[in-house]
PDB file of C-alpha atoms in Angstrom:
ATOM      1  CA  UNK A   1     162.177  23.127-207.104  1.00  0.00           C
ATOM      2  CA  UNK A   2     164.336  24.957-204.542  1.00  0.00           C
ATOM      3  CA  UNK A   3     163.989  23.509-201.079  1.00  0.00           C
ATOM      4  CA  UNK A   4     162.134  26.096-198.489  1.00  0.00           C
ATOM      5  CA  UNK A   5     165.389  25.364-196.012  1.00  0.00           C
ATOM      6  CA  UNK A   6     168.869  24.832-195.493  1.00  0.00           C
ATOM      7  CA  UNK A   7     170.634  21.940-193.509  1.00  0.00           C
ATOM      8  CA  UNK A   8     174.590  22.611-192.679  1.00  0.00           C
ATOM      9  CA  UNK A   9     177.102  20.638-191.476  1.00  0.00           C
ATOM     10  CA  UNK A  10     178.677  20.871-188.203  1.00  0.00           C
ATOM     11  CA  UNK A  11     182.628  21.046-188.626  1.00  0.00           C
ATOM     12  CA  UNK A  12     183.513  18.842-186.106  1.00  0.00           C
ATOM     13  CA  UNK A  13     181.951  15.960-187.456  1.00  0.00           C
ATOM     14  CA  UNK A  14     184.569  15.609-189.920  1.00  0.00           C
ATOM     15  CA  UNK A  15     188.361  14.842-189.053  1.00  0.00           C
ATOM     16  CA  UNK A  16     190.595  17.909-187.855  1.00  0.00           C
ATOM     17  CA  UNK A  17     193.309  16.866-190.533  1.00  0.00           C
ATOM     18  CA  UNK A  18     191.100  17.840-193.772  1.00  0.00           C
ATOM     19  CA  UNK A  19     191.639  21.287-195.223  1.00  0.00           C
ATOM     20  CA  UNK A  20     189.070  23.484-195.821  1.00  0.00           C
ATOM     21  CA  UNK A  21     188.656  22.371-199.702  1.00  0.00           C
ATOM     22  CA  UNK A  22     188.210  18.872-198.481  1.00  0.00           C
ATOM     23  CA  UNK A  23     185.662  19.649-195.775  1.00  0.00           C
ATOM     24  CA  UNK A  24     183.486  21.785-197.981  1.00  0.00           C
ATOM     25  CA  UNK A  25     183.775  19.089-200.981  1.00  0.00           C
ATOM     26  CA  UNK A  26     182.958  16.389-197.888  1.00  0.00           C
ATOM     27  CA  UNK A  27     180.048  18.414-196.588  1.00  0.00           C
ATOM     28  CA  UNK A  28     179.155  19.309-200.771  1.00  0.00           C
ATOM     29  CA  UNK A  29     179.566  15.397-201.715  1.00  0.00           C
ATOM     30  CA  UNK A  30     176.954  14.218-198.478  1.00  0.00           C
ATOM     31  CA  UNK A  31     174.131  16.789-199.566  1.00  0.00           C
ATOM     32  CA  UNK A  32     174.674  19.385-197.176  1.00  0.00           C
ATOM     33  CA  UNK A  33     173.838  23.213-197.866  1.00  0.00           C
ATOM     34  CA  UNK A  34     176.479  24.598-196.170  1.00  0.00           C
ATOM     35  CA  UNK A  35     179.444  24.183-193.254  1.00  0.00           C
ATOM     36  CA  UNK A  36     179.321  25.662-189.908  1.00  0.00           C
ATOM     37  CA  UNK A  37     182.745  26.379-188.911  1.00  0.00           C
ATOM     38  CA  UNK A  38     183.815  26.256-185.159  1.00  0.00           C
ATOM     39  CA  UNK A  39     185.521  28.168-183.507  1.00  0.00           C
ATOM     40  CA  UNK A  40     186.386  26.280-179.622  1.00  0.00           C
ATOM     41  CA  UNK A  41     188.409  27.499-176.819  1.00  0.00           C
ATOM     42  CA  UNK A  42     191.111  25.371-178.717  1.00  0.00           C
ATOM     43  CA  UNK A  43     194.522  27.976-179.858  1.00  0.00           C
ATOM     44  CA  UNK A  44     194.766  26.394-182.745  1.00  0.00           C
ATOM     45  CA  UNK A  45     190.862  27.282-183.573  1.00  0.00           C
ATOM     46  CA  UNK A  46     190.752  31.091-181.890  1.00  0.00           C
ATOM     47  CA  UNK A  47     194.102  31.714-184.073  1.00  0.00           C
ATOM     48  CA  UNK A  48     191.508  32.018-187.187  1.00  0.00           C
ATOM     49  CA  UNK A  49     190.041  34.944-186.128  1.00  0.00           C
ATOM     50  CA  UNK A  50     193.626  36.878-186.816  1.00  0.00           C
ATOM     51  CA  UNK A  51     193.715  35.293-190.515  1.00  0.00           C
ATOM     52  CA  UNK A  52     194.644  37.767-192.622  1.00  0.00           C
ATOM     53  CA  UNK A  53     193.036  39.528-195.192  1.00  0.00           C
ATOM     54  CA  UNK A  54     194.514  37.212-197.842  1.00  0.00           C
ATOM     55  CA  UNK A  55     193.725  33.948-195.942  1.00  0.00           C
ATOM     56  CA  UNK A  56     189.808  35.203-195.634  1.00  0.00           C
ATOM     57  CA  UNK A  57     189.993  35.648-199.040  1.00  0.00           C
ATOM     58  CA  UNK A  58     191.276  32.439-199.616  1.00  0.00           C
ATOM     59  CA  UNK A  59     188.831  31.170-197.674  1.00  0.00           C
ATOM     60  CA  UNK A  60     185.698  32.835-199.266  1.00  0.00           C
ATOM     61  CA  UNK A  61     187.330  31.361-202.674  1.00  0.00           C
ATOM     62  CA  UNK A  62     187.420  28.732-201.870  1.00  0.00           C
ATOM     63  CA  UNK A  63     183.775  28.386-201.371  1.00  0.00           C
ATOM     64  CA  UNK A  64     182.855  29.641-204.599  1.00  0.00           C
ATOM     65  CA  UNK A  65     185.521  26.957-206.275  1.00  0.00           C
ATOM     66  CA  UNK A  66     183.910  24.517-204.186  1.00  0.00           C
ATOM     67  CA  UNK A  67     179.960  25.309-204.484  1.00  0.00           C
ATOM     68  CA  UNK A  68     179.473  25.718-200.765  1.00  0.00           C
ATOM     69  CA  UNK A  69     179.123  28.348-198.177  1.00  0.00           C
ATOM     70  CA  UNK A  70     180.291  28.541-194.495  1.00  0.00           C
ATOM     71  CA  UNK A  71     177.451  30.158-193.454  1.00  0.00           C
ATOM     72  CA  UNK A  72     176.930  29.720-189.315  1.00  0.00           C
ATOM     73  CA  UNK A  73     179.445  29.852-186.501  1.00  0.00           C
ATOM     74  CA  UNK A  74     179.533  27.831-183.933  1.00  0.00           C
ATOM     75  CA  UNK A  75     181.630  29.949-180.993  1.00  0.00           C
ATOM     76  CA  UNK A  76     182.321  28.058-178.058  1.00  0.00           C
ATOM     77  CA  UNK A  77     185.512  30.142-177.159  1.00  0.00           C
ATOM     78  CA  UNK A  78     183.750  31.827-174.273  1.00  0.00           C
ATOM     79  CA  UNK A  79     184.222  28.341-172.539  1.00  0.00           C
ATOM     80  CA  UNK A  80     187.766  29.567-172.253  1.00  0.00           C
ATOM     81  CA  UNK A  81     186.887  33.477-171.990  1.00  0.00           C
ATOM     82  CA  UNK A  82     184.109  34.126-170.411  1.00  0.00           C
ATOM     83  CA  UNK A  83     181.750  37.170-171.113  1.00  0.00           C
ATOM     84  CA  UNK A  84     181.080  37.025-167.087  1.00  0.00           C
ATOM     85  CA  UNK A  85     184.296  36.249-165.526  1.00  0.00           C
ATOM     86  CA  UNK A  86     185.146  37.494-162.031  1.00  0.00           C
ATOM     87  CA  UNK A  87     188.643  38.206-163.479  1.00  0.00           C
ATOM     88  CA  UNK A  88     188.589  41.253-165.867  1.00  0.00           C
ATOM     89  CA  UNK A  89     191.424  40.368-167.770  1.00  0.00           C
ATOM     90  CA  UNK A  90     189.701  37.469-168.947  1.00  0.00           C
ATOM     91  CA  UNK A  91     185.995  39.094-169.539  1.00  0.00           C
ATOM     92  CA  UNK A  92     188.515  41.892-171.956  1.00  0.00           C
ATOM     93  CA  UNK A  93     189.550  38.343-174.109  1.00  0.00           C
ATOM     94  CA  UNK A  94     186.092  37.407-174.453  1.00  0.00           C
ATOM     95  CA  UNK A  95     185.127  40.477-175.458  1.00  0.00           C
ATOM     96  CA  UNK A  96     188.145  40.786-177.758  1.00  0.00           C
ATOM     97  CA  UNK A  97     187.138  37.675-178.975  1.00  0.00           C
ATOM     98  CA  UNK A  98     183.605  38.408-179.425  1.00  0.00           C
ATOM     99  CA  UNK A  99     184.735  41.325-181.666  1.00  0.00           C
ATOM    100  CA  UNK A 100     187.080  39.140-184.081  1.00  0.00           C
ATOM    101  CA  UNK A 101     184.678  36.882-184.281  1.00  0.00           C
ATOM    102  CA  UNK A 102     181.960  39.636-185.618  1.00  0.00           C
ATOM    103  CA  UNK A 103     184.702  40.686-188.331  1.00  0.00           C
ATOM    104  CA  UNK A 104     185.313  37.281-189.238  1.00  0.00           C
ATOM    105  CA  UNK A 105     181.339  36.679-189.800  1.00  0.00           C
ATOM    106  CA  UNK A 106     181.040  39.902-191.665  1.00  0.00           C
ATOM    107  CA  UNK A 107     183.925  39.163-193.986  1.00  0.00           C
ATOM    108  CA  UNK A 108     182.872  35.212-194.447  1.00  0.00           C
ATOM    109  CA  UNK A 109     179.629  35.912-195.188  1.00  0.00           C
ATOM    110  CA  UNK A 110     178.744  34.336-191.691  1.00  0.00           C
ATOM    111  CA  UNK A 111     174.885  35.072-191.162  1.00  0.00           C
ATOM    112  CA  UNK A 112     174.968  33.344-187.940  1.00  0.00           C
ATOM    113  CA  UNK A 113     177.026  33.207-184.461  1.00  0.00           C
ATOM    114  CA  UNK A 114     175.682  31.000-181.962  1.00  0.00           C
ATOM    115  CA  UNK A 115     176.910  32.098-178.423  1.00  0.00           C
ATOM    116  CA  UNK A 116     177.747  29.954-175.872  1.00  0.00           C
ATOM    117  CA  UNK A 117     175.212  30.550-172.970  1.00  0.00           C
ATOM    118  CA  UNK A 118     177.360  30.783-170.290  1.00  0.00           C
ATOM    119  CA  UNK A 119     178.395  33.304-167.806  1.00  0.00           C
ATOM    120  CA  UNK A 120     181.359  31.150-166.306  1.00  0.00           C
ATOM    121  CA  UNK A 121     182.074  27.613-167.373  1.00  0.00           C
ATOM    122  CA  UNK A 122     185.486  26.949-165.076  1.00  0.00           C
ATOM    123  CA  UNK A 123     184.440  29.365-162.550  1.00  0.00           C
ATOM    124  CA  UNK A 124     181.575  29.425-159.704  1.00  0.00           C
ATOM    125  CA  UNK A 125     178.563  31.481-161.225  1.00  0.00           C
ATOM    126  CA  UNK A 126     177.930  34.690-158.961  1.00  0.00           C
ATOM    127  CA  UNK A 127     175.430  37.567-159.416  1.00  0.00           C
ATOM    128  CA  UNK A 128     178.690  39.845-159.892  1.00  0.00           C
ATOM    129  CA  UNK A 129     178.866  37.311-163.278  1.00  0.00           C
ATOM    130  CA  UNK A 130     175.618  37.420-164.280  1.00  0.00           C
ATOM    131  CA  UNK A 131     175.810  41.211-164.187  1.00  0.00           C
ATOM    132  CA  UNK A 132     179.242  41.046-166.028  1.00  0.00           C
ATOM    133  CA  UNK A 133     177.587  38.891-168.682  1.00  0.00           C
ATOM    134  CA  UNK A 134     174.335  40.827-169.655  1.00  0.00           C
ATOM    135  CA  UNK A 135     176.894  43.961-169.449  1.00  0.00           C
ATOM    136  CA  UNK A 136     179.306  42.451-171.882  1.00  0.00           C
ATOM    137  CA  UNK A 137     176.190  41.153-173.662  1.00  0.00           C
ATOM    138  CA  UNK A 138     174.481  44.532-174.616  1.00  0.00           C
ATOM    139  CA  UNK A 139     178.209  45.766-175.880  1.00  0.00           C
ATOM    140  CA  UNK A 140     178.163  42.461-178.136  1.00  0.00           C
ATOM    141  CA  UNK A 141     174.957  42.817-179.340  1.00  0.00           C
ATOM    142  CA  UNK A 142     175.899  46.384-180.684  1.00  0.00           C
ATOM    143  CA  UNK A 143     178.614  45.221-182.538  1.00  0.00           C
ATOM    144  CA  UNK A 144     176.683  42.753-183.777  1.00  0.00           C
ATOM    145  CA  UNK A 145     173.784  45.121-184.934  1.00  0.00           C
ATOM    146  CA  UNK A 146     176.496  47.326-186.357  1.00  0.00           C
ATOM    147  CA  UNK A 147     177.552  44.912-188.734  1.00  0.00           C
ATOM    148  CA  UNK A 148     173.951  43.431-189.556  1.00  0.00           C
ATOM    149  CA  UNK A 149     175.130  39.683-188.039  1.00  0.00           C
ATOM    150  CA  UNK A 150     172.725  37.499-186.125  1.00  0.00           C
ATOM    151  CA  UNK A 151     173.762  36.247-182.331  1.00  0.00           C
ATOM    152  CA  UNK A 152     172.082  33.074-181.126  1.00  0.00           C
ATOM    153  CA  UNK A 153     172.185  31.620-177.793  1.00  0.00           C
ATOM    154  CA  UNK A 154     172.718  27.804-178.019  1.00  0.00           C
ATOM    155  CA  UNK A 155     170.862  26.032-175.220  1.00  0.00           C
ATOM    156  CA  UNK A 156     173.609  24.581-172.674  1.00  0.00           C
ATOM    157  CA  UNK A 157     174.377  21.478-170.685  1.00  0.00           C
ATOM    158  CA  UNK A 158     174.793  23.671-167.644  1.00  0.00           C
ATOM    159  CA  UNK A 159     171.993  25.110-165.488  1.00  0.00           C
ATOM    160  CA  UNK A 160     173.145  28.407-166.073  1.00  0.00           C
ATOM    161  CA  UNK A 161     170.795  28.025-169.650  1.00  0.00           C
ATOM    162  CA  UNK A 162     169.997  24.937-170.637  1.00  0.00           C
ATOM    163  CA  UNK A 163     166.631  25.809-171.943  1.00  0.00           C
ATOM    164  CA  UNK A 164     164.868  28.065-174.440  1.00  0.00           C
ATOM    165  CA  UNK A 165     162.986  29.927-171.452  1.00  0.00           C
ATOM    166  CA  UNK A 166     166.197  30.466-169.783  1.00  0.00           C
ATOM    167  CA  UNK A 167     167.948  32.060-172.653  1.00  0.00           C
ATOM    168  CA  UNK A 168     164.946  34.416-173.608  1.00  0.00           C
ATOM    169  CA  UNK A 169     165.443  36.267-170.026  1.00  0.00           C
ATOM    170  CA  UNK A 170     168.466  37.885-171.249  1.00  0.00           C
ATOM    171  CA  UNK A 171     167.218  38.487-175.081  1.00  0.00           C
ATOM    172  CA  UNK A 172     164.425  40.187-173.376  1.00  0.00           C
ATOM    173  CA  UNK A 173     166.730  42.145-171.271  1.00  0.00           C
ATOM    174  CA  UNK A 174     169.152  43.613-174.104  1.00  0.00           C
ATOM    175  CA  UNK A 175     165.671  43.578-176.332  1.00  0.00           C
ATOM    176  CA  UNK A 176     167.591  43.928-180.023  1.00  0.00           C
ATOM    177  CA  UNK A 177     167.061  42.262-182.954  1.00  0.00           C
ATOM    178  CA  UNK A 178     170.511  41.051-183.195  1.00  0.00           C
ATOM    179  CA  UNK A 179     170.362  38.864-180.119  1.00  0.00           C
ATOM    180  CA  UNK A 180     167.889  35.697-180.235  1.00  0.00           C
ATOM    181  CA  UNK A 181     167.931  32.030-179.913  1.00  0.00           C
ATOM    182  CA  UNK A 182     170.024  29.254-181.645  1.00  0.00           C
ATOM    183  CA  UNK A 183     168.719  26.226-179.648  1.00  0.00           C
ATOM    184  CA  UNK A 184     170.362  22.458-179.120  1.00  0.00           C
ATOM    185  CA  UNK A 185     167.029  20.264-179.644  1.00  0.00           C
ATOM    186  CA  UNK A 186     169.371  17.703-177.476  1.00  0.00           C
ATOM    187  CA  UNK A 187     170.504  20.203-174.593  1.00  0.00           C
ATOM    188  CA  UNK A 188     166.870  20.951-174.781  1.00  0.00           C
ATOM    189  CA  UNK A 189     165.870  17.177-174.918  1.00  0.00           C
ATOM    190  CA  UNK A 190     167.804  16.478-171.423  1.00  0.00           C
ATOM    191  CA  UNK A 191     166.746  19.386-169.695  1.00  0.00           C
ATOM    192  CA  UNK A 192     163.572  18.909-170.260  1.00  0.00           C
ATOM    193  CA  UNK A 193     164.000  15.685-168.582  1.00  0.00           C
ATOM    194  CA  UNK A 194     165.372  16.873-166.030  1.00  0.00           C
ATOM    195  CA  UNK A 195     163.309  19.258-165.448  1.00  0.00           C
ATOM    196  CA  UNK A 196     160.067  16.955-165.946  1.00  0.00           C
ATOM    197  CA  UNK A 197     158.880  19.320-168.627  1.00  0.00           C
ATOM    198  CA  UNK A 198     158.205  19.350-172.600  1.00  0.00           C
ATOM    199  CA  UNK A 199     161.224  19.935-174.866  1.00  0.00           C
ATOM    200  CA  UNK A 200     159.042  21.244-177.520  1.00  0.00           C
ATOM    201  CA  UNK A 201     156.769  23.399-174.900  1.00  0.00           C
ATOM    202  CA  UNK A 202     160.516  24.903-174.130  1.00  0.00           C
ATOM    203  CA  UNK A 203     161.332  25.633-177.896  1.00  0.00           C
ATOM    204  CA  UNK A 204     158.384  27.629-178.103  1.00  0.00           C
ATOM    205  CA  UNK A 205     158.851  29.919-175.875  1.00  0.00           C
ATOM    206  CA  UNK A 206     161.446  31.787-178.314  1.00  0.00           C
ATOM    207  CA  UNK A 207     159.031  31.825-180.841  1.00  0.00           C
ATOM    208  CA  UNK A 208     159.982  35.196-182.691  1.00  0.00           C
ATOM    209  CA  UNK A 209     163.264  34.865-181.566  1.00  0.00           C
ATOM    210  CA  UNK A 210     164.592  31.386-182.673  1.00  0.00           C
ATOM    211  CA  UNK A 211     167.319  31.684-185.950  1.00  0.00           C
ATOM    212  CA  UNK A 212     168.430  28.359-186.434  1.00  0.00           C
ATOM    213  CA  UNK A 213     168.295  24.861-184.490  1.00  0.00           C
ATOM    214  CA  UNK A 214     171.431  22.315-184.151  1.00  0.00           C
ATOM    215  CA  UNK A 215     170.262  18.960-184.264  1.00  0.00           C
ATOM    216  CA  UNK A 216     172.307  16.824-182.368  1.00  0.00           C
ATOM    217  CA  UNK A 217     171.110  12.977-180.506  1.00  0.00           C
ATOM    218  CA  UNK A 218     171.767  12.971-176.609  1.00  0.00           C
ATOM    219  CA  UNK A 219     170.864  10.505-174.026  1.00  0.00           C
ATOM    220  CA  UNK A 220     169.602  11.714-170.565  1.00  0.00           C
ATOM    221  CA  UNK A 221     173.314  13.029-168.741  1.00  0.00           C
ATOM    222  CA  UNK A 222     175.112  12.643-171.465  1.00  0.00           C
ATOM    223  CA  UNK A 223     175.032  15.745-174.250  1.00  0.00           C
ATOM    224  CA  UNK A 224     178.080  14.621-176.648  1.00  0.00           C
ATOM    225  CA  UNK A 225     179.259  12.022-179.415  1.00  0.00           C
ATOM    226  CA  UNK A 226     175.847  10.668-179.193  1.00  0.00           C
ATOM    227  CA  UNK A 227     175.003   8.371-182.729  1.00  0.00           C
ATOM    228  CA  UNK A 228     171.988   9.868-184.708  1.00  0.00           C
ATOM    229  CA  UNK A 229     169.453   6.648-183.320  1.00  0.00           C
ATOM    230  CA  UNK A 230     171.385   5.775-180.531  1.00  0.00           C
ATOM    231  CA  UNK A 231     169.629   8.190-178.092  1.00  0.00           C
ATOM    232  CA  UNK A 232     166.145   9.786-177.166  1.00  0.00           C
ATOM    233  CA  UNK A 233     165.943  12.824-179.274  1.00  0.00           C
ATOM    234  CA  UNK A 234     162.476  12.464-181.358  1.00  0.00           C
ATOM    235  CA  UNK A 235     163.697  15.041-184.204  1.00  0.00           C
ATOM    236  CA  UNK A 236     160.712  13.914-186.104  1.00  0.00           C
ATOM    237  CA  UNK A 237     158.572  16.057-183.726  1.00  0.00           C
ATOM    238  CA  UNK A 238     161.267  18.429-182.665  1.00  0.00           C
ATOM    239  CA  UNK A 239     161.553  19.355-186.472  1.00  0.00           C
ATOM    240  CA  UNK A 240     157.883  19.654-187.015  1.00  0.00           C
ATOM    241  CA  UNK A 241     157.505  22.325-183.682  1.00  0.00           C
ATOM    242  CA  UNK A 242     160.775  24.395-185.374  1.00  0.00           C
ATOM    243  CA  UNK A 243     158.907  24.488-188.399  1.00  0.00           C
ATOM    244  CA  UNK A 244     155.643  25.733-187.531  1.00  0.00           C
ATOM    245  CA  UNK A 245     158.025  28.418-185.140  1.00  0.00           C
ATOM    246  CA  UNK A 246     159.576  29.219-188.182  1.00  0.00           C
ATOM    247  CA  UNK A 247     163.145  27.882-187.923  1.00  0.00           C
ATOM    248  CA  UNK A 248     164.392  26.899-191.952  1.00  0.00           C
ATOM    249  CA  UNK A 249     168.179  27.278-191.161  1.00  0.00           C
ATOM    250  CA  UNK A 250     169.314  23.543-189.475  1.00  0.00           C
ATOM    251  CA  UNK A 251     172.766  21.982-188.782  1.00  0.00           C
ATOM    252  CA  UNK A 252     173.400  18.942-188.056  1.00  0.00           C
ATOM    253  CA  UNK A 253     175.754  18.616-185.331  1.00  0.00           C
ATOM    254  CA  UNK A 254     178.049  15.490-183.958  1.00  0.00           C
ATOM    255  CA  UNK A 255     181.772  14.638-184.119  1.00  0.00           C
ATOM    256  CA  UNK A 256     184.731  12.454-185.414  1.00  0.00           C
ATOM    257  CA  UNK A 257     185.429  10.483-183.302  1.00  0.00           C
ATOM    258  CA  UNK A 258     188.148   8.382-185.174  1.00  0.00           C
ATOM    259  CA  UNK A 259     185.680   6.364-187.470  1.00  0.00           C
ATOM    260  CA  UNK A 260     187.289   5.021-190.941  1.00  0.00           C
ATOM    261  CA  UNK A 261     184.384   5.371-192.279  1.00  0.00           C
ATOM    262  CA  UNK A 262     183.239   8.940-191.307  1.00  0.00           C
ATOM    263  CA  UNK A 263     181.941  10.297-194.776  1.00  0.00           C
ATOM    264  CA  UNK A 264     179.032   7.367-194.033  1.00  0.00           C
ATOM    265  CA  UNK A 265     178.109   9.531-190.740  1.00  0.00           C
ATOM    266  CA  UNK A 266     177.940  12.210-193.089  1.00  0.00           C
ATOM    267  CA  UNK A 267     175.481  10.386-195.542  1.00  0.00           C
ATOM    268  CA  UNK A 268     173.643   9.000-192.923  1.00  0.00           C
ATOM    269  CA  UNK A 269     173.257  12.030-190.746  1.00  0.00           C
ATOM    270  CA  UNK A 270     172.096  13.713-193.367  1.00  0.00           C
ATOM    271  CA  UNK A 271     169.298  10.932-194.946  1.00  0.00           C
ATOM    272  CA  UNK A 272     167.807  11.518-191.848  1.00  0.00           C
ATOM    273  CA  UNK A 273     167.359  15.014-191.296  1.00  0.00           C
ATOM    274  CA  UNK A 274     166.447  15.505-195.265  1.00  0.00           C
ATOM    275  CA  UNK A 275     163.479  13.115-194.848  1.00  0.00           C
ATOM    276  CA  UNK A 276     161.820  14.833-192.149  1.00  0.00           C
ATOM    277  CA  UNK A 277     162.634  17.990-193.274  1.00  0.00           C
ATOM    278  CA  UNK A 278     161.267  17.469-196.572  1.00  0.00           C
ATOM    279  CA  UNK A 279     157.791  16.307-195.205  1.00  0.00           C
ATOM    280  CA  UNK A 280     157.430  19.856-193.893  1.00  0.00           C
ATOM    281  CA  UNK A 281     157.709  21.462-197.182  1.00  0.00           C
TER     282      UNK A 281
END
């Protein structure tokens, strides 16, 4: 029977030196249903949104050879390039970037981007960069809508929007369908402790708007390279809440961190998520 979801693979959680055949095999081999591919601030990672038309293709071959999709992106880039920056040369990048990385969906088969939600991340926050960044937002969006691919905002580890309530202000401000919610159950998680709140009272208010959900393990102040176990994340309910809001698109995100034995983390990461998931079915 075919499952009612998906469960991907964050590309980061596998070593930087693989090729793309042995990623998608690595992410094929541990069970996953597809890769998200990431594309940081890092030159080396922007650079693939100029491949050329007969490295896409490549790319989308190789795929099919292998039997798995890239099917989400994860775009952190604005880190670098901000959608909100004070300087305009730099908001003109992001926005350059913002297009490439549209194409690069479109051609990919991408159904996915999740945005970074950030206005600034090296600069001080402003309202001249809020206004900058729900500008420069509505213009994304309409790409987006042009070319029929889903924006999600991934819940940050900055104030800016670090929760689910937070990011639906601005999707209810450029009010498309092509601009929701992609949240970070372990962004979430800390904010939520911070805040004294309820993580899962916070993913519901995207309900309706909510396209996928990264789960990743944090522990309060601390929002990377977390083990799956090792921190205070209770996916079981987190997974159960997504559910009933209608979330079946999941990735699983953490990193390599220089582990021998990294195609475990995949087995295990994956074990995990697959047997709560599967109790929703």
């Amino acid at each position: 029977m075919e499952k009612a979801y998906t469960l991907g693979l964050y590309e980061k959680s596998m070593p930087s030196w693989l090729g793309w055949k042995e990623k998608l095999e690595a992410a094929k081999a541990a069970g996953y249903d597809f890769v998200e591919i990431s594309i940081d601030e890092t030159e080396e990672k922007l650079s693939r949104l100029s491949m050329s038309q007969a490295e896409r293709l490549e790319l989308i071959s190789m795929m099919k050879i292998v039997g798995l999709p890239i099917r989400t992106m994860c775009l952190s880039g604005h880190r670098k390039y901000p959608l909100g920056s004070h300087d305009p040369e730099i908001r003109e990048k992001g926005m350059d970037i913002m297009n490439k990385a549209i194409q690069l969906s479109d051609d990919l088969g991408v159904r996915i981007i999740q945005l970074a939600g950030y206005d600034v991340y090296y600069e001080d926050s402003s309202e001249d960069t809020r206004e900058y960044f729900l500008d420069n937002l509505k213009k994304a969006t309409e790409i987006a809508a042009k070319a029929g691919v889903l924006l999600g905002f991934e819940t940050m580890e900055t104030e800016f929007m670090n929760t689910v309530e937070k990011s639906m202000e601005y999707v209810k401000l450029v009010s498309s369908m092509y601009l929701n919610v992609y949240p970070d159950i372990g962004n979430i998680t800390n904010a939520a402790k911070t805040y004294g709140i309820d993580a899962l009272d916070d993913l519901k208010a995207g309900k309706g708007h909510l396209v996928a959900m990264h789960l990743k393990e944090t522990v309060p102040g601390k929002f990377r390279e977390i083990p799956f176990g090792m921190g205070h994340v209770d996916f079981e309910r987190a997974i159960e809440t997504a559910w009933e809001l209608g979330i079946r698109k999941f990735v699983t995100e953490f990193w390599f961190t220089g582990n021998e034995e990294w195609m475990k983390d995949l087995y295990d990461a994956n074990r995990r998520m697959t047997e709560i998931l599967n109790k929703q079915c």
